[in-house]
XYZ file of C-alpha atoms in Angstrom:
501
model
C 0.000 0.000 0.000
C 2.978 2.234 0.384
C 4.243 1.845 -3.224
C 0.900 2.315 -3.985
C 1.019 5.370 -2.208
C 4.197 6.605 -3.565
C 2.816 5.955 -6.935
C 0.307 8.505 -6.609
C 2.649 10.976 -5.153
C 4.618 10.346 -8.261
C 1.857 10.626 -10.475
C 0.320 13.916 -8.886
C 3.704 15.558 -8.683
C 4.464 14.323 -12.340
C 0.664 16.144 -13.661
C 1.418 19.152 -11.490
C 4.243 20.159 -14.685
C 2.074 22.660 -16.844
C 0.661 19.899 -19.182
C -2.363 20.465 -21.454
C -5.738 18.965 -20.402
C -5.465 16.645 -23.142
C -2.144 15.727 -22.006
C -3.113 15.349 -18.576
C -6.310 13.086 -19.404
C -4.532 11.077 -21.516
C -1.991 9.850 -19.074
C -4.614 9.339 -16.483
C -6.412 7.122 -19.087
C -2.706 5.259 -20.154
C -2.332 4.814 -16.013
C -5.283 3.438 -15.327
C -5.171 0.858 -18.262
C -1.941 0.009 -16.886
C -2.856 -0.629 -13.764
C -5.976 -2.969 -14.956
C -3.628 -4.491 -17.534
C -1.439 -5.848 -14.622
C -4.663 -6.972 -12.894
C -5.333 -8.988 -15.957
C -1.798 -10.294 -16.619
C -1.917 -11.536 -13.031
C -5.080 -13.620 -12.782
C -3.726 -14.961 -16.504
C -1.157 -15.766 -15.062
C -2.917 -18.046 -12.001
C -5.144 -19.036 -14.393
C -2.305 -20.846 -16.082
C -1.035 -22.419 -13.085
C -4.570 -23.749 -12.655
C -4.737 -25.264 -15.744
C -1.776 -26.507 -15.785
C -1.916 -28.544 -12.704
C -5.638 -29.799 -13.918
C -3.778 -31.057 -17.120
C -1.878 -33.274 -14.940
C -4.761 -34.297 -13.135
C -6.481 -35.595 -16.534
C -3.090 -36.392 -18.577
C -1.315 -38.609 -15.437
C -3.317 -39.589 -12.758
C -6.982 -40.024 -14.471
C -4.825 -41.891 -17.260
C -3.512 -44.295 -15.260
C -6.864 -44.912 -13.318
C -8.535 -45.428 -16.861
C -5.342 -47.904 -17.819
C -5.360 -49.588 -14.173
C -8.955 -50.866 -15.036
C -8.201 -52.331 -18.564
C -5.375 -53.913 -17.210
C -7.726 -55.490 -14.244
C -10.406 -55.998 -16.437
C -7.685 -57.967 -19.159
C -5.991 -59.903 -16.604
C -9.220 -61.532 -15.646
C -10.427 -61.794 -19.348
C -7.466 -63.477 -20.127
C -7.742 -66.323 -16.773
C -11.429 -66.759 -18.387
C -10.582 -67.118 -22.386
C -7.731 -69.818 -21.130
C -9.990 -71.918 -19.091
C -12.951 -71.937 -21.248
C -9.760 -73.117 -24.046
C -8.340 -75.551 -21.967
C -12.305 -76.712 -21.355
C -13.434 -76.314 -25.096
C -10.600 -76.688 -27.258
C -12.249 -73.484 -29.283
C -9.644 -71.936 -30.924
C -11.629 -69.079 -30.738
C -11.031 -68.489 -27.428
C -7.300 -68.985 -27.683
C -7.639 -65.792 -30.236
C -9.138 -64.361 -27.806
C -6.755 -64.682 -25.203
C -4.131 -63.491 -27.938
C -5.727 -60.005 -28.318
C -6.162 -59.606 -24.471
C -2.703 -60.637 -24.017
C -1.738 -57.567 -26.693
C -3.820 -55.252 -24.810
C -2.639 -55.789 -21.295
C 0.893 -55.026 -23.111
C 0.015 -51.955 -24.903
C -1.845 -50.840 -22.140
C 1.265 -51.491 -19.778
C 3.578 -49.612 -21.676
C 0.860 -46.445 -22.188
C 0.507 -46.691 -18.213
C 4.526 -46.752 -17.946
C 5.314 -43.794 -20.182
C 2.796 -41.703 -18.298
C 3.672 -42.128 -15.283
C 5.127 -39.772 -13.428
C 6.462 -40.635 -9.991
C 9.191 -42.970 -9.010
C 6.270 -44.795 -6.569
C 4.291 -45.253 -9.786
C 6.858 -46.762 -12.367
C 8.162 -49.240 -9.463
C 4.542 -50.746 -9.427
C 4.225 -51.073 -13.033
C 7.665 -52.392 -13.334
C 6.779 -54.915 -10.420
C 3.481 -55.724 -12.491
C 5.278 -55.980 -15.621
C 7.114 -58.542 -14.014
C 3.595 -60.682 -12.294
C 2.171 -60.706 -15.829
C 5.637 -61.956 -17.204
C 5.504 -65.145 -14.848
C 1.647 -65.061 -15.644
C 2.186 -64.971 -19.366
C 4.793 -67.937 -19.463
C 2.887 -70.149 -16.879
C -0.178 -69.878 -19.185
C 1.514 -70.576 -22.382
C 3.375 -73.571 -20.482
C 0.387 -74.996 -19.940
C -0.897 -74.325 -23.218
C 2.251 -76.300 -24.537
C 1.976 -78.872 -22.082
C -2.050 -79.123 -23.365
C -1.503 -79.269 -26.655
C 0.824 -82.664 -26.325
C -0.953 -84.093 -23.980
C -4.861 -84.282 -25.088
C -5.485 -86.173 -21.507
C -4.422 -82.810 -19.555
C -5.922 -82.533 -16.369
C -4.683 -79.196 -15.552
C -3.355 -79.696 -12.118
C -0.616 -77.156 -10.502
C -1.156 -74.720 -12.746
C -4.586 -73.303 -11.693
C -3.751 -72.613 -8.462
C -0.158 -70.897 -9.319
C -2.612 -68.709 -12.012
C -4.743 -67.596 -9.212
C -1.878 -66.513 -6.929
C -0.089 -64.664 -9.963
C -3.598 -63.075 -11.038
C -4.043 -62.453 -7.608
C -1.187 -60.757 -6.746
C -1.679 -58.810 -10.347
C -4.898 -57.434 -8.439
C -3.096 -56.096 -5.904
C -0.826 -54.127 -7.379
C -3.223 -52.919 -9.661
C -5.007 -52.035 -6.094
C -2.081 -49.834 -4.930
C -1.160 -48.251 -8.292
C -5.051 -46.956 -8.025
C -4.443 -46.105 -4.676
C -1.193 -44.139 -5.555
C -2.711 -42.627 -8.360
C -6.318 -41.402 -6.246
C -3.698 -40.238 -3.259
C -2.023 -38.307 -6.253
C -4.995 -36.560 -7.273
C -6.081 -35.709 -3.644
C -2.953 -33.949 -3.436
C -2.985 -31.817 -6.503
C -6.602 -31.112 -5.676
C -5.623 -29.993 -2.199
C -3.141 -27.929 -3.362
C -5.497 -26.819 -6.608
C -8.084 -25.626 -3.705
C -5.017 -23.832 -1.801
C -3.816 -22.571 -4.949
C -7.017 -21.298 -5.705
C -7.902 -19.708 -2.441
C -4.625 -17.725 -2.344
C -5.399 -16.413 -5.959
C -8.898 -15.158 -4.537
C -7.114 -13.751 -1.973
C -4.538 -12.420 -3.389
C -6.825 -11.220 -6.676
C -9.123 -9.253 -4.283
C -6.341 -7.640 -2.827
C -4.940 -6.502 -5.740
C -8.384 -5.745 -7.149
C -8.388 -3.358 -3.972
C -5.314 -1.695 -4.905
C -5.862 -1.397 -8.236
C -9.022 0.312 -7.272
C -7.241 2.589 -5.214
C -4.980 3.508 -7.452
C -7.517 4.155 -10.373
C -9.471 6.395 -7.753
C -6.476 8.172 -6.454
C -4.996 8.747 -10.190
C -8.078 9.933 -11.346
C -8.766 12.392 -8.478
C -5.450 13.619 -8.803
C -6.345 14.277 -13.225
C -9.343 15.537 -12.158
C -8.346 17.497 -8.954
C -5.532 19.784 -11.215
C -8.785 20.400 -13.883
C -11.397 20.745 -11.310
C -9.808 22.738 -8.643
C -9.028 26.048 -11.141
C -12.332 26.023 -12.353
C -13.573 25.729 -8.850
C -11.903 28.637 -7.810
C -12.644 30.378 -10.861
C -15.991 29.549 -10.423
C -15.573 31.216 -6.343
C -13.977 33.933 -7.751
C -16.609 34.809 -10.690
C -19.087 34.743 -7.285
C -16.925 37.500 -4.968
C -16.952 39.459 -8.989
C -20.855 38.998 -8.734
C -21.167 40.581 -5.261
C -18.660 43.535 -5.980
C -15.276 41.719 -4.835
C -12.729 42.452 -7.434
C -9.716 42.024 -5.069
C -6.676 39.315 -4.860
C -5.490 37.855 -8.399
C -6.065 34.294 -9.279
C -3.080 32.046 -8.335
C -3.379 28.517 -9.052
C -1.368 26.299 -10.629
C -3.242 24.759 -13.930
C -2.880 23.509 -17.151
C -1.709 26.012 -20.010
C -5.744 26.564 -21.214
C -6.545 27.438 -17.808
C -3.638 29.235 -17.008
C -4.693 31.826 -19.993
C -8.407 32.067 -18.662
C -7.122 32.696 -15.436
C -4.810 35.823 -16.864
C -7.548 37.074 -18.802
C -9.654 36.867 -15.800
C -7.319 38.752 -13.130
C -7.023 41.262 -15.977
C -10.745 41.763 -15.713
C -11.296 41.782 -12.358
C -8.029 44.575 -12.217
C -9.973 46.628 -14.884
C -13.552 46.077 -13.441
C -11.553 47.153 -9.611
C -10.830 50.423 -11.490
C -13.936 51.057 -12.992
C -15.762 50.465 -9.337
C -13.150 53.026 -7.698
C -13.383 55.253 -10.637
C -16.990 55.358 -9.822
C -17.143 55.076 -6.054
C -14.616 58.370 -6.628
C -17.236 59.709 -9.044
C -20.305 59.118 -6.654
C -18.043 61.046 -3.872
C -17.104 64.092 -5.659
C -20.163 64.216 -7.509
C -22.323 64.399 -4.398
C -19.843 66.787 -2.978
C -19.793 69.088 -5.416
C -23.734 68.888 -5.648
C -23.792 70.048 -2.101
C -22.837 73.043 -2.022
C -25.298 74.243 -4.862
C -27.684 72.015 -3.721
C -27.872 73.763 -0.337
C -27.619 77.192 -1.633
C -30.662 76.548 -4.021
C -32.763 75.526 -1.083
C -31.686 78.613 0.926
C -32.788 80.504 -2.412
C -36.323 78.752 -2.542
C -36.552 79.331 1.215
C -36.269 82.824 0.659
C -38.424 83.332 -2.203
C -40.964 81.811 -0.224
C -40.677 83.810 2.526
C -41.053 86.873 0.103
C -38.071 88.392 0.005
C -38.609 88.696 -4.143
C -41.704 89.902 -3.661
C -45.246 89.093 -3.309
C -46.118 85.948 -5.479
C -49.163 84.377 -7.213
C -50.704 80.929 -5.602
C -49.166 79.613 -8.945
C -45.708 80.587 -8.093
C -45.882 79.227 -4.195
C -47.288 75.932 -5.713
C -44.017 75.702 -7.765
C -41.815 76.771 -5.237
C -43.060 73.953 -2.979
C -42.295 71.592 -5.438
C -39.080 72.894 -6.149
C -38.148 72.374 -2.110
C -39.353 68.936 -2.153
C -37.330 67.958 -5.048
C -34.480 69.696 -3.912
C -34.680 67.911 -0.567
C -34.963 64.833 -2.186
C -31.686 65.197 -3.913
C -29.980 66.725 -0.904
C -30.860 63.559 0.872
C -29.595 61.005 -1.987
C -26.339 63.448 -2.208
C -25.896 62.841 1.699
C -26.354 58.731 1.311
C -23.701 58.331 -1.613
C -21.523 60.568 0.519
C -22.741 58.146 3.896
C -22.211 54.896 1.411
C -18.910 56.027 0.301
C -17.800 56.731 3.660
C -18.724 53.261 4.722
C -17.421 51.774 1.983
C -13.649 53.540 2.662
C -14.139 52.306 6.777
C -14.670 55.980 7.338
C -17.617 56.230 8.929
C -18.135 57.204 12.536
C -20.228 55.311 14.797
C -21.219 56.665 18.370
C -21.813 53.430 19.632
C -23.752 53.647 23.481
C -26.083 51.629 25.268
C -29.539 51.337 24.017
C -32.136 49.037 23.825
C -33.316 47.721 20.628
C -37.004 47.978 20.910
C -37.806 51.719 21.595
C -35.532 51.682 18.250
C -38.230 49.135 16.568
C -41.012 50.995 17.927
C -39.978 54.736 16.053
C -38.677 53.121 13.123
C -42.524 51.695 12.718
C -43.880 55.414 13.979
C -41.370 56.682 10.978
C -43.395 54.647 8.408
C -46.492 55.061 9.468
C -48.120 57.491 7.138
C -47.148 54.595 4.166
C -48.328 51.737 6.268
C -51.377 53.830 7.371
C -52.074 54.727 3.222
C -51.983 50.985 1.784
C -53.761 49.425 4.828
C -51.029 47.515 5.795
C -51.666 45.035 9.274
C -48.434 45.250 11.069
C -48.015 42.404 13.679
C -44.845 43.162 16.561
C -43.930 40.213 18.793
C -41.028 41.437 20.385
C -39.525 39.210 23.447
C -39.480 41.519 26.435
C -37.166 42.491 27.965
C -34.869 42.698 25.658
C -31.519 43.630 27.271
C -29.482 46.552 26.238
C -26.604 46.787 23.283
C -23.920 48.934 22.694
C -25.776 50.626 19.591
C -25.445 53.792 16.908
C -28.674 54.565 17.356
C -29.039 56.530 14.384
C -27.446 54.502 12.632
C -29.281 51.296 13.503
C -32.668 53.562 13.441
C -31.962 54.027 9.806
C -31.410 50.126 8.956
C -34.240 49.291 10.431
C -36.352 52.170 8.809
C -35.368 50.377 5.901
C -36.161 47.157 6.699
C -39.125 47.758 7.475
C -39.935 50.460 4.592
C -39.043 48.308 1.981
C -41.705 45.464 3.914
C -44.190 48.211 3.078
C -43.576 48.826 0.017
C -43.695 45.470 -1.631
C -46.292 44.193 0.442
C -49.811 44.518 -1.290
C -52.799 46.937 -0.279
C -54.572 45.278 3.411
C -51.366 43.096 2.984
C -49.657 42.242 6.467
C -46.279 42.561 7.609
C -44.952 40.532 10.396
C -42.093 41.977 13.018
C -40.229 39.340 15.511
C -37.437 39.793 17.891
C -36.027 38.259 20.634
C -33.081 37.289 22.385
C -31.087 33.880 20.966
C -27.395 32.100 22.730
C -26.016 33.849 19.537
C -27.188 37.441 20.055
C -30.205 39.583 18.964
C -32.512 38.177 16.363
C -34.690 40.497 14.172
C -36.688 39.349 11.516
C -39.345 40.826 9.446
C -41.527 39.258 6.974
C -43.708 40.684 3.964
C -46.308 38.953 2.125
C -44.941 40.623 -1.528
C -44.197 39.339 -4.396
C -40.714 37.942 -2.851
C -37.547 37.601 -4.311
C -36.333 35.409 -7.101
C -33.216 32.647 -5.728
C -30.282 34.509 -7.588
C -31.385 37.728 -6.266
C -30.854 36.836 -2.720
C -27.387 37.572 -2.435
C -27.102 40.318 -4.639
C -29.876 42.684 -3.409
C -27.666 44.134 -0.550
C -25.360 45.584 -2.869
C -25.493 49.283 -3.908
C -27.955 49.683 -6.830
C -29.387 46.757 -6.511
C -33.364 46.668 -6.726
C -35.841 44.043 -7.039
C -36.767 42.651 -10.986
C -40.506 43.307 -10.012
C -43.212 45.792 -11.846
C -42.591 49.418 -10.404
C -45.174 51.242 -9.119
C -46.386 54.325 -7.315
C -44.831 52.705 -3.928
C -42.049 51.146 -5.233
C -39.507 53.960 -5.759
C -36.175 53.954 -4.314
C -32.064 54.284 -5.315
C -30.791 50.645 -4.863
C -28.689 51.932 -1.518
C -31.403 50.970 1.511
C -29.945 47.413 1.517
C -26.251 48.588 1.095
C -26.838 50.990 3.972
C -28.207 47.788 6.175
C -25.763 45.362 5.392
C -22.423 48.006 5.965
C -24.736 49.157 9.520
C -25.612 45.297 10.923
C -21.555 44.682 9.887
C -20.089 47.535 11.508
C -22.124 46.335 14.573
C -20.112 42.783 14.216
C -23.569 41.126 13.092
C -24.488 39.446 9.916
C -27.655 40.051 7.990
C -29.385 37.638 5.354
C -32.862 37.079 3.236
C -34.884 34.111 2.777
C -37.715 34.459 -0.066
C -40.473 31.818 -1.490
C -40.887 33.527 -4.990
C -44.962 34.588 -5.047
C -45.025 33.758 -1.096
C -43.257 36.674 0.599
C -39.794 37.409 2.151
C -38.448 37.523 5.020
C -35.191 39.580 6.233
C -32.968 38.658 9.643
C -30.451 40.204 11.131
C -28.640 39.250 13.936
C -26.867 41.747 16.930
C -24.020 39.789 19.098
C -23.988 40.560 23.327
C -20.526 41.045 23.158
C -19.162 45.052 22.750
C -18.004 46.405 19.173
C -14.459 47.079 19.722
C-alpha cells in the first residue's frame, strides 16, 4: 500500500508540470489501463497455473486410473478365455486370449510412459514382471495341453490364481497411488485457488485505489481552477474584485485565469473610478444644492416679492425635489464613507425595541395609506446593546420600509425579535411578491433593486440594503434574506452581546 502510495505521489507531482488537459487526461487514461492491464496479466497468469496442474490431473493420474482398469479388467479376461480353451478346445477363445494378451501389453507400456512418480513406475515395473511369470505359466500350460490331449490341468490353476491375484493387488495400490495423487494436486489446486482469490481481491483493492487516487489527482488539477474560478466569478458577482487568481493549472486554464485577473483589475478600477465619481459628484452637488434651497426658502418667505398661488405651488415643489436630492447626495456621501471604513459610529447603550417601535412610527403614514396590518412580537425584555442609534434607526427604517412597500394593499407585515445564545434576532416578513433565488445575495449591494413591476410605492435608489448590510456589519452582526418567490420574504439580522471594539 505504500508503493501504492508513492505511486500517486509520483503521479500527482508528475501532472502538477504545466501539461495540457489533453495531455493530462490522456496519461490518467494510459495509467489506469496500466494498472488494470497488470490486474489482468496476473489472474492470466494463475489461471495458467490452474490449468496446468488440472492437465496433470487428466493427462497422469486419471490416465492411469482409466489404464489400471483395462489392465484389471484384461488380466481376468485373459484367466477366463484360457480356461474356457483348456475346457473347449475353441480356438476361438485362444484368439481371444491373444488379443487380451496384446492389450494388457500396450496398455502397460501407455501406463509406464505416463507415469510420473518414481512410486508409480516401481509398481508397473513390479506388475510388468507378475504378468511376465503369468504370461509364461499360461503358455506352459498351453504347450503342455496341446501334447498331452489327456491334460488334467493340475498345478497350474492354483499358481494362475496366486499370480492373477497378486496382479490385483498391485493394480489395487497403483489406483491407490494414483487417487492419493490426485487428492494432493486437488488440495493444493483448492489452496492454490484460495490464495489467488485472496490475493486477486487484494490486488483488485489496490488497483481500485490507485484508479481512484490517479483519477482524483487528473481531475483534482482540472477541477480545482475552475472551482476557484468559479468562487472567484461569485466574490466578482457581489462587488469583490480584489486578490489575483493564483493557481497552478494547465496552459488553457492558465490563460483564462490571466484574462480573468485582468478583468477583475480593470472592473476594480472602474468600481473606484466610480465610487470616486459618486463622492465628488455628491460633494460638489452640495454646495449648490444647499444654496438653491436657501434661495427657494427665501423666495418663499417673500423676500422677491409678493407671489401668485401659482408661483408658491411651484416653489413647494421645487423644495421637495431639492430635498430629495440633498438627501440622496448625503447617502452616496454616507455609502462612500462606509465603503472607505470611514464612517463614525457613536456606539452607546440602548435598547433595541424603543428603536423598533420609532422606526414603525417613521413609516407610518405609508403603512397607514396601503392598509397595511403590522403584527410586533417582540420578546421583552430585551436587554441593552452597545448601539449607533441613528445609525441602527436608519437600517431598520429600511427594513421595514421596503416590507411596506412590496407588500400589497390590506397586505400584512410581520415583526419578531427576541433574544437567541447567539445574540439579537430580528426578523421581518412581507407577504410581496418575494424575491427570485439569484437575487438573494445580490440585493444588498449598492444599486441593486428588485426585478418586479414598479409602481407608485415602489420607488427607491438601490442603496437601503447597502446601507443595512455596511450598519448590521459595523455592529459585528451578519444580515441575510430568505424568499419563497410569489409567497413573501423575510429579512434577519442578527446583533451579538458582546461590545463592538
Amino acid at each position: 500500500m505504500l508503493r501504492c502510495a508513492g505511486y500517486v505521489i509520483f503521479f500527482t507531482r508528475f501532472t502538477s508540470v504545466r501539461l495540457s488537459i489533453f495531455s493530462r487526461l490522456t496519461l490518467s487514461f494510459l495509467a489506469i489501463f496500466l494498472i488494470m492491464g497488470a490486474v489482468n496479466a496476473y489472474t492470466v497468469w494463475k489461471l495458467r497455473d490452474v490449468n496446468k496442474e488440472t492437465a496433470q490431473i487428466t493427462k497422469i493420474d486419471q490416465r492411469i486410473l482409466d489404464l489400471k482398469k483395462k489392465l484389471a479388467d484384461s488380466i481376468l479376461s485373459q484367466l477366463g478365455h484360457s480356461k474356457k480353451y483348456l475346457i473347449t478346445k475353441d480356438p476361438v477363445f485362444l484368439e481371444q486370449l491373444v488379443s487380451a494378451e496384446k492389450d494388457f501389453n500396450s496398455d502397460l507400456r501407455q501406463a509406464s510412459s505416463v507415469a510420473d512418480s518414481a512410486v508409480k513406475r516401481d509398481l508397473l515395473s513390479r506388475l510388468d514382471s507378475l504378468y511376465q511369470d503369468y504370461h509364461d505359466l499360461v503358455h506352459k500350460e498351453l504347450d503342455e495341453f496341446r501334447k498331452n490331449p489327456v491334460y488334467t490341468g493340475k498345478g497350474y490353476e492354483q499358481k494362475k490364481e496366486q499370480l492373477t491375484d497378486q496382479i490385483l493387488e498391485e493394480l489395487a495400490v497403483l489406483e491407490s497411488s494414483s487417487q492419493r495423487d490426485i487428492s494432493l494436486r486437488m488440495n493444493t489446486l483448492r489452496d492454490a485457488a484460495g490464495s489467488a482469490g485472496t490475493l486477486a481481491i487484494m490486488m483488485l483493492i489496490v488497483a481500485f485505489i490507485l484508479v481512484v487516487g490517479v483519477s482524483f489527482v487528473s481531475t483534482r488539477s482540472i477541477a480545482n481552477p475552475l472551482t476557484a474560478l468559479r468562487e472567484k466569478t461569485k466574490d466578482v458577482a457581489r462587488g469583490v474584485f480584489g486578490s489575483e487568481l493564483t493557481i497552478p493549472s494547465p496552459p488553457e486554464l492558465s490563460e483564462l485565469t490571466s484574462a480573468f485577473n485582468q478583468m477583475c483589475n480593470k472592473l476594480q478600477r472602474v468600481d473606484a473610478m466610480k465610487s470616486e465619481f459618486f463622492a465628488s459628484m455628491s460633494h460638489e452637488l452640495r454646495t449648490p444644492l444647499t444654496s438653491i434651497k436657501e434661495g427657494i426658502g427665501l423666495l418663499e418667505d417673500g423676500v422677491g416679492g409678493a407671489m401668485t398661488d401659482k408661483q408658491k405651488r411651484l416653489l413647494t415643489i421645487l423644495s421637495e425635489e431639492t430635498n430629495r436630492l440633498i438627501v440622496l447626495v448625503n447617502s452616496f456621501l454616507d455609502l462612500s464613507k462606509m465603503e472607505a471604513g470611514m464612517m463614525q459610529y457613536d456606539f452607546r447603550q440602548a435598547n433595541l425595541s424603543s428603536l423598533i417601535e420609532k422606526a414603525i412610527t417613521e413609516v407610518a403614514p405609508l403603512i397607514e395609506a396601503k392598509k397595511i396590518k403590522v403584527l410586533t412580537r417582540v420578546s421583552e425584555p430585551l436587554p441593552d446593546l452597545r448601539l449607533d442609534r441613528e445609525r441602527m434607526l436608519q437600517a431598520l427604517r429600511n427594513l421595514i420600509g421596503n416590507a411596506a412597500k412590496f407588500t400589497p394593499e390590506k397586505g400584512q407585515v410581520e415583526i419578531f425579535a427576541e433574544s437567541k445564545d447567539e445574540g439579537i434576532s430580528f426578523s421581518i416578513k412581507d407577504n410581496g411578491p418575494g424575491i427570485p433565488k439569484e437575487n438573494l445575495e445580490v440585493i444588498f449591494e449598492k444599486f441593486q433593486q428588485l426585478p418586479v413591476k414598479a409602481s407608485e410605492w415602489v420607488k427607491g435608489t438601490g442603496l437601503g440594503l447597502a446601507f443595512v448590510k455596511h450598519i448590521i456589519t459595523a455592529h459585528g452582526g451578519k444580515v441575510w434574506a430568505e424568499s419563497d418567490p410569489g409567497g413573501g420574504s423575510t429579512f434577519t439580522f442578527v446583533l451579538p452581546f458582546s461590545p463592538v471594539p
